[in-house]
Amino acid sequence: MNTSFYVSLDKDALYHNIEYLREYKQKELLPVIKANAYGHNSLLIAKALYDFNLKTWAVARFSEAISITEYMMNNFSINDFKILVFESLNDDYSFLEKYPQICPTINSIKDLKNALANNIPIDRLSLKIDFGFGRNGVKEEEVDELKNLIKFNSLKFLSIFSHLFSASYTDGLEVIRKFTEVVNKLGRNNFQMIHLQNAAGIYNYDVEVVTHIRTGMLTYGLQEAGFYDLDLRPVFTGLIGYVDSVRYVNELDYVAYEDLSSISPKTKKIAKIKIGYGDGFLKANNKTTCLIKKKEYVISQVTMDNTFIEVDDRVNVGDKVHLYHRPNEMKLRTGISMLEFLIAISPLRVKRIFKGEES
Ligand SMILES: *Cc1c(COP(=O)(O)O)cnc(C)c1O
């Protein structure tokens, strides 16, 4: 039997979250599928979103946008989608022609002038505005110049956005006020989409001017940042595989092929599963638990290719093993967020599978 571990995903939960978020905020959703869709598999998620008639997505890098575009075109001959990339173009505009779906961000006046000089269709560009809180974007002081450029060239963009910095509640309100002012100044109708809030911003604020909310965390139902929405459902439902072998500790002691110092002296039996940090199942999982036949067992040691679990006589070869069965508690238990654990799971060695679509 195949004892390889796989990531189990719930497509109904994904669709539920999309509908729920739209209803809750009365806005459209721009799903963020960067970082391999937060470890869920950006190709699988992009196709699922497409099938749900949600055809505009956001990523951080051009490399991600290109992989997803190639996948959609080569496997399904699908090309009517858009991928907003938070990065700006450097000086290479050549690949944009090949990939009309890929929509870069303008992070400075210089970016915009370059795009105009290279005849890039402006309706595939997004304007990022920076309110002095750090990352990148057109500076507040440059908005007047921007306004003139827009007016003079009759520019219509794909979108305008900013980062809603909310170190404090009132800072956030200030960003919303300024962003709204800038959007109105540049002309709301010059943007197909207007978006400002990620997960925290969605919970903290209602923003009248936006057309979309922009989130990965809530799309996947990942929650651990001090907010909790009982109506969201986790798309990730576990890292699942089977017990590969079971040994008595004294036997292992004798064989001595692993360091047994970390095993509790009361433990008589150890189960081995075929997943380790080489698969991206991090050593930080030591001393957490997994689920076998509805009982929690301690993970005693993670090695590169295998992991050892302290079990009892209930457990046999071939039993189903559920890792990360309590995803939203990982941060409390280990100090590492479930998001980081998920992104770490190797895309090369561990498949992502929608429940009910196992092939
Ligand atoms: C990653 C990212 C997001 C998504 O944030 P969540 O916390 O997943 O909601 C939104 N906007 C930008 C610019 C990002 O880089």
Coordinates of C-alpha atoms and ligand atoms in Angstrom, one line a residue:
M1 CA 0.0 0.0 0.0
N2 CA 1.1 3.6 -0.6
T3 CA 2.0 5.1 2.7
S4 CA 3.0 8.5 1.4
F5 CA 1.6 11.5 3.2
Y6 CA -0.6 14.1 1.5
V7 CA -2.1 17.4 2.3
S8 CA -5.9 17.1 2.5
L9 CA -7.9 20.1 1.2
D10 CA -11.6 20.9 1.4
K11 CA -12.9 22.6 -1.7
D12 CA -16.4 23.1 -0.2
A13 CA -14.7 25.1 2.6
L14 CA -12.9 27.3 0.1
Y15 CA -16.2 28.0 -1.7
H16 CA -18.0 28.5 1.6
N17 CA -15.4 31.1 2.7
I18 CA -15.6 33.0 -0.5
E19 CA -19.4 33.3 -0.3
Y20 CA -19.3 34.0 3.4
L21 CA -16.7 36.8 3.0
R22 CA -18.6 38.5 0.2
E23 CA -21.8 38.4 2.3
Y24 CA -20.0 39.6 5.5
K25 CA -18.3 42.6 4.0
Q26 CA -20.6 43.2 1.0
K27 CA -17.5 43.5 -1.2
E28 CA -15.9 41.4 -3.9
L29 CA -13.0 39.1 -2.9
L30 CA -9.5 39.3 -4.4
P31 CA -8.0 36.0 -3.3
V32 CA -4.2 36.1 -2.6
I33 CA -2.6 32.9 -3.9
K34 CA 1.1 33.8 -3.3
A35 CA 3.6 31.5 -1.6
N36 CA 2.1 28.4 -3.2
A37 CA -1.4 29.6 -2.0
Y38 CA 0.0 29.7 1.5
G39 CA 1.1 26.1 1.1
H40 CA -2.2 24.8 -0.3
N41 CA -0.8 24.6 -3.9
S42 CA -1.4 27.6 -6.0
L43 CA -2.1 25.6 -9.2
L44 CA -4.9 23.6 -7.6
I45 CA -6.3 26.6 -5.8
A46 CA -6.2 28.8 -9.0
K47 CA -8.1 26.1 -10.9
A48 CA -10.7 25.7 -8.1
L49 CA -11.2 29.5 -8.0
Y50 CA -11.5 29.6 -11.8
D51 CA -14.1 26.9 -11.7
F52 CA -16.0 29.0 -9.1
N53 CA -16.0 31.8 -11.6
L54 CA -13.5 33.8 -9.5
K55 CA -10.9 34.7 -12.1
T56 CA -8.7 37.5 -10.7
W57 CA -6.1 36.5 -8.2
A58 CA -3.1 38.2 -6.5
V59 CA 0.5 37.0 -6.0
A60 CA 3.7 38.7 -4.8
R61 CA 6.2 37.7 -7.6
F62 CA 6.3 37.4 -11.3
S63 CA 7.8 33.9 -11.0
E64 CA 4.6 32.7 -9.3
A65 CA 2.4 34.4 -11.8
I66 CA 4.2 32.8 -14.7
S67 CA 4.0 29.2 -13.2
I68 CA 0.3 29.6 -12.6
T69 CA -0.3 31.1 -16.1
E70 CA 1.6 28.3 -17.8
Y71 CA -0.3 25.7 -15.8
M72 CA -3.7 27.1 -16.7
M73 CA -2.8 27.4 -20.4
N74 CA -1.0 24.2 -20.9
N75 CA -3.3 21.9 -18.9
F76 CA -6.7 23.4 -19.5
S77 CA -6.2 25.9 -22.4
I78 CA -7.7 28.5 -20.1
N79 CA -6.6 32.1 -20.6
D80 CA -9.4 34.3 -19.4
F81 CA -8.0 35.1 -15.9
K82 CA -5.9 37.9 -14.4
I83 CA -3.1 37.7 -11.9
L84 CA -2.3 40.9 -10.1
V85 CA 1.4 40.9 -9.0
F86 CA 2.4 43.1 -6.1
E87 CA 5.9 43.5 -7.6
S88 CA 6.8 46.2 -10.1
L89 CA 8.5 45.6 -13.4
N90 CA 12.2 46.4 -13.5
D91 CA 13.2 47.1 -17.0
D92 CA 12.2 44.0 -18.7
Y93 CA 8.8 44.4 -20.3
S94 CA 9.3 41.7 -23.0
F95 CA 7.5 38.9 -21.1
L96 CA 4.3 40.9 -20.6
E97 CA 3.4 40.4 -24.2
K98 CA 3.6 36.6 -23.9
Y99 CA 1.5 36.7 -20.7
P100 CA -1.4 39.1 -21.1
Q101 CA -2.9 37.7 -17.9
I102 CA -0.1 39.0 -15.7
C103 CA -0.8 42.4 -14.3
P104 CA 2.1 44.3 -12.6
T105 CA 2.0 47.0 -10.0
I106 CA 3.2 50.5 -10.4
N107 CA 5.2 51.4 -7.3
S108 CA 6.5 54.8 -8.3
I109 CA 6.1 57.6 -10.8
K110 CA 9.2 56.3 -12.6
D111 CA 7.4 52.9 -13.0
L112 CA 4.4 54.6 -14.6
K113 CA 6.5 56.6 -17.0
N114 CA 8.4 53.5 -18.0
A115 CA 5.2 51.7 -18.6
L116 CA 3.8 54.5 -20.7
A117 CA 7.1 54.8 -22.7
N118 CA 6.9 51.0 -23.4
N119 CA 3.3 51.1 -24.4
I120 CA 2.1 48.8 -21.7
P121 CA -1.7 48.7 -21.6
I122 CA -2.5 50.7 -18.5
D123 CA -5.7 48.7 -17.9
R124 CA -3.6 45.8 -16.7
L125 CA -1.6 47.9 -14.2
S126 CA -2.3 48.6 -10.5
L127 CA -1.3 51.7 -8.6
K128 CA 0.1 51.1 -5.2
I129 CA 0.0 54.1 -2.9
D130 CA 2.4 54.4 0.1
F131 CA 1.4 56.2 3.2
G132 CA 4.8 56.3 4.8
F133 CA 4.3 53.1 6.6
G134 CA 7.1 51.4 4.9
R135 CA 7.1 49.0 2.0
N136 CA 6.7 50.5 -1.4
G137 CA 4.4 52.5 -3.5
V138 CA 3.8 55.9 -5.0
K139 CA 4.5 58.5 -2.2
E140 CA 1.7 60.6 -0.9
E141 CA 3.6 63.7 -2.0
E142 CA 3.7 62.5 -5.6
V143 CA -0.1 62.2 -5.9
D144 CA -0.5 65.5 -7.6
E145 CA 2.0 64.6 -10.3
L146 CA 0.2 61.3 -10.6
K147 CA -3.1 63.1 -11.0
N148 CA -1.7 65.2 -13.9
L149 CA -0.3 62.1 -15.6
I150 CA -3.7 60.4 -15.3
K151 CA -5.6 63.4 -16.6
F152 CA -3.2 64.2 -19.4
N153 CA -3.0 60.6 -20.8
S154 CA -6.7 59.6 -19.8
L155 CA -5.4 56.6 -17.9
K156 CA -7.7 53.9 -16.7
F157 CA -6.1 51.3 -14.4
L158 CA -6.9 47.7 -13.4
S159 CA -6.7 48.8 -9.7
I160 CA -5.5 51.1 -7.0
F161 CA -4.5 49.8 -3.6
S162 CA -2.4 50.4 -0.5
H163 CA -1.3 48.5 2.6
L164 CA -3.6 49.1 5.6
F165 CA -1.1 49.5 8.3
S166 CA -2.9 49.0 11.6
A167 CA -0.4 48.9 14.4
S168 CA -3.1 50.8 16.3
Y169 CA -6.8 51.1 15.5
T170 CA -6.5 54.9 15.0
D171 CA -3.5 54.6 12.6
G172 CA -5.6 52.4 10.5
L173 CA -8.5 54.9 10.4
E174 CA -6.0 57.6 9.3
V175 CA -4.8 55.4 6.4
I176 CA -8.4 54.7 5.4
R177 CA -9.1 58.5 5.4
K178 CA -6.0 59.3 3.3
F179 CA -6.5 56.4 0.9
T180 CA -10.1 57.5 0.3
E181 CA -9.0 61.0 -0.4
V182 CA -6.4 59.9 -2.9
V183 CA -8.8 57.6 -4.7
N184 CA -11.3 60.4 -5.0
K185 CA -8.7 62.8 -6.2
L186 CA -7.5 60.4 -8.9
G187 CA -11.0 59.5 -9.8
R188 CA -12.8 56.4 -8.6
N189 CA -13.9 55.6 -12.1
N190 CA -10.4 55.3 -13.3
F191 CA -10.0 52.0 -11.4
Q192 CA -11.7 48.7 -12.0
M193 CA -10.8 47.6 -8.5
I194 CA -10.1 49.4 -5.3
H195 CA -8.7 47.4 -2.4
L196 CA -7.0 48.1 0.9
Q197 CA -7.7 45.5 3.6
N198 CA -6.0 42.2 4.3
A199 CA -7.2 39.8 7.0
A200 CA -6.7 42.1 10.0
G201 CA -8.0 45.1 8.1
I202 CA -11.1 43.2 7.1
Y203 CA -11.9 42.4 10.8
N204 CA -11.0 45.8 12.1
Y205 CA -12.6 48.2 9.6
D206 CA -15.4 48.8 7.1
V207 CA -14.1 50.8 4.2
E208 CA -16.7 52.5 2.0
V209 CA -14.4 53.3 -1.0
V210 CA -13.1 49.8 -1.7
T211 CA -14.7 47.4 -4.2
H212 CA -12.7 44.3 -3.0
I213 CA -11.2 42.8 0.1
R214 CA -7.7 41.2 -0.5
T215 CA -6.9 38.2 1.6
G216 CA -5.2 34.8 1.7
M217 CA -5.6 33.9 5.4
L218 CA -9.4 34.3 5.4
T219 CA -9.8 32.7 2.0
Y220 CA -8.2 29.6 3.3
G221 CA -9.8 29.9 6.8
L222 CA -6.5 30.2 8.5
Q223 CA -7.0 31.9 11.8
E224 CA -4.5 32.5 14.6
A225 CA -3.7 36.2 14.7
G226 CA -5.9 37.2 17.6
F227 CA -9.1 37.2 15.7
Y228 CA -11.5 34.3 15.3
D229 CA -14.4 34.0 13.0
L230 CA -16.6 31.0 13.8
D231 CA -18.1 31.1 10.3
L232 CA -14.9 30.5 8.4
R233 CA -13.9 26.9 7.6
P234 CA -10.3 25.6 7.2
V235 CA -9.5 24.6 3.7
F236 CA -6.5 22.7 5.0
T237 CA -7.8 19.6 6.9
G238 CA -4.6 17.8 7.7
L239 CA -1.4 16.2 6.6
I240 CA -2.5 12.5 6.3
G241 CA -0.7 9.2 5.8
Y242 CA -0.4 5.8 7.4
V243 CA 1.7 3.9 10.0
D244 CA 4.6 2.4 8.1
S245 CA 5.9 0.1 10.9
V246 CA 5.5 -0.5 14.6
R247 CA 8.3 -1.6 16.9
Y248 CA 8.7 -2.2 20.6
V249 CA 11.1 0.3 22.2
N250 CA 13.4 -2.5 23.6
E251 CA 13.7 -3.8 20.1
L252 CA 14.6 -0.4 18.7
D253 CA 17.1 0.0 21.6
Y254 CA 18.7 -3.1 20.4
V255 CA 18.6 -2.0 16.7
A256 CA 19.6 1.5 17.9
Y257 CA 19.1 3.1 14.5
E258 CA 17.7 6.3 16.0
D259 CA 18.6 8.3 19.1
L260 CA 15.9 7.2 21.6
S261 CA 16.9 9.6 24.4
S262 CA 13.8 11.8 23.7
I263 CA 11.3 9.0 24.2
S264 CA 9.3 8.9 27.4
P265 CA 10.5 5.9 29.5
K266 CA 6.9 4.7 29.9
T267 CA 6.6 4.3 26.2
K268 CA 6.8 0.7 25.1
K269 CA 5.9 1.0 21.5
I270 CA 6.9 3.3 18.6
A271 CA 5.3 3.8 15.3
K272 CA 7.2 5.0 12.3
I273 CA 5.7 7.2 9.6
K274 CA 7.3 8.1 6.3
I275 CA 7.5 11.9 6.6
G276 CA 10.3 14.0 8.0
Y277 CA 11.8 17.4 7.8
G278 CA 13.0 16.5 4.3
D279 CA 9.3 16.7 3.4
G280 CA 9.0 20.0 5.2
F281 CA 7.5 18.4 8.3
L282 CA 9.6 20.6 10.6
K283 CA 11.4 19.4 13.7
A284 CA 9.4 22.0 15.6
N285 CA 6.7 19.3 15.6
N286 CA 8.6 17.3 18.2
K287 CA 6.5 16.9 21.3
T288 CA 3.3 17.9 19.6
T289 CA 0.6 15.3 18.9
C290 CA -1.0 13.6 16.0
L291 CA -4.2 11.6 15.7
I292 CA -4.6 7.9 15.2
K293 CA -8.1 6.3 15.5
K294 CA -9.4 9.4 17.3
K295 CA -6.6 9.3 20.0
E296 CA -3.8 11.8 20.3
Y297 CA -0.3 10.4 20.5
V298 CA 3.0 12.2 21.1
I299 CA 5.4 12.8 18.2
S300 CA 8.7 11.9 19.8
Q301 CA 11.1 12.6 17.0
V302 CA 11.2 14.0 13.5
T303 CA 14.1 13.0 11.3
M304 CA 14.8 13.8 7.7
D305 CA 12.7 11.1 6.1
N306 CA 10.8 9.5 9.0
T307 CA 9.0 10.5 12.2
F308 CA 8.5 8.4 15.3
I309 CA 5.3 8.4 17.4
E310 CA 4.9 7.1 20.9
V311 CA 1.9 4.7 20.6
D312 CA 0.2 1.8 22.4
D313 CA -1.1 -1.6 21.5
R314 CA -4.2 0.0 19.7
V315 CA -1.9 1.1 16.9
N316 CA -1.0 -1.1 13.9
V317 CA 0.7 -0.9 10.6
G318 CA -1.6 0.7 8.1
D319 CA -3.6 2.8 10.5
K320 CA -4.4 6.3 9.3
V321 CA -2.3 9.1 10.9
H322 CA -3.5 12.6 10.9
L323 CA -0.8 15.3 11.4
Y324 CA -1.8 19.0 12.2
H325 CA -5.3 17.9 13.2
R326 CA -5.7 21.0 15.2
P327 CA -4.2 23.6 12.8
N328 CA -5.3 26.7 14.6
E329 CA -3.6 25.6 17.9
M330 CA -0.1 25.1 16.4
K331 CA 1.0 28.7 17.2
L332 CA 0.1 28.3 20.8
R333 CA 1.8 24.9 21.1
T334 CA 5.0 25.6 19.2
G335 CA 5.3 29.4 18.7
I336 CA 5.2 28.8 15.0
S337 CA 2.1 29.7 13.0
M338 CA 0.2 27.1 11.0
L339 CA 0.8 29.3 8.0
E340 CA 4.6 28.7 8.3
F341 CA 4.2 25.0 8.9
L342 CA 1.9 24.7 5.8
I343 CA 4.2 26.7 3.5
A344 CA 7.1 24.5 4.6
I345 CA 5.5 21.3 3.5
S346 CA 7.5 20.3 0.4
P347 CA 5.6 20.8 -2.9
L348 CA 8.0 18.3 -4.4
R349 CA 7.5 15.4 -2.0
V350 CA 4.0 16.0 -0.6
K351 CA 0.9 16.1 -2.8
R352 CA -2.1 18.4 -2.2
I353 CA -5.4 16.7 -2.8
F354 CA -9.0 17.9 -2.6
K355 CA -11.1 15.5 -0.5
G356 CA -13.1 13.3 -2.8
E357 CA -10.9 13.9 -5.8
E358 CA -8.1 11.4 -5.0
S359 CA -7.0 9.7 -8.1
Ligands
LIG1 C1 0.2 38.8 1.5 C2 -0.6 40.0 1.2 C3 -2.0 40.1 1.5 C4 -2.8 39.0 2.2 O1 -2.7 39.1 3.6 P1 -3.6 38.1 4.5 O2 -3.0 38.3 5.9 O3 -3.4 36.7 4.0 O4 -5.0 38.6 4.4 C5 -2.7 41.2 1.1 N1 -2.0 42.3 0.5 C6 -0.7 42.3 0.3 C7 -0.1 43.4 -0.4 C8 0.1 41.2 0.6 O5 1.4 41.2 0.3

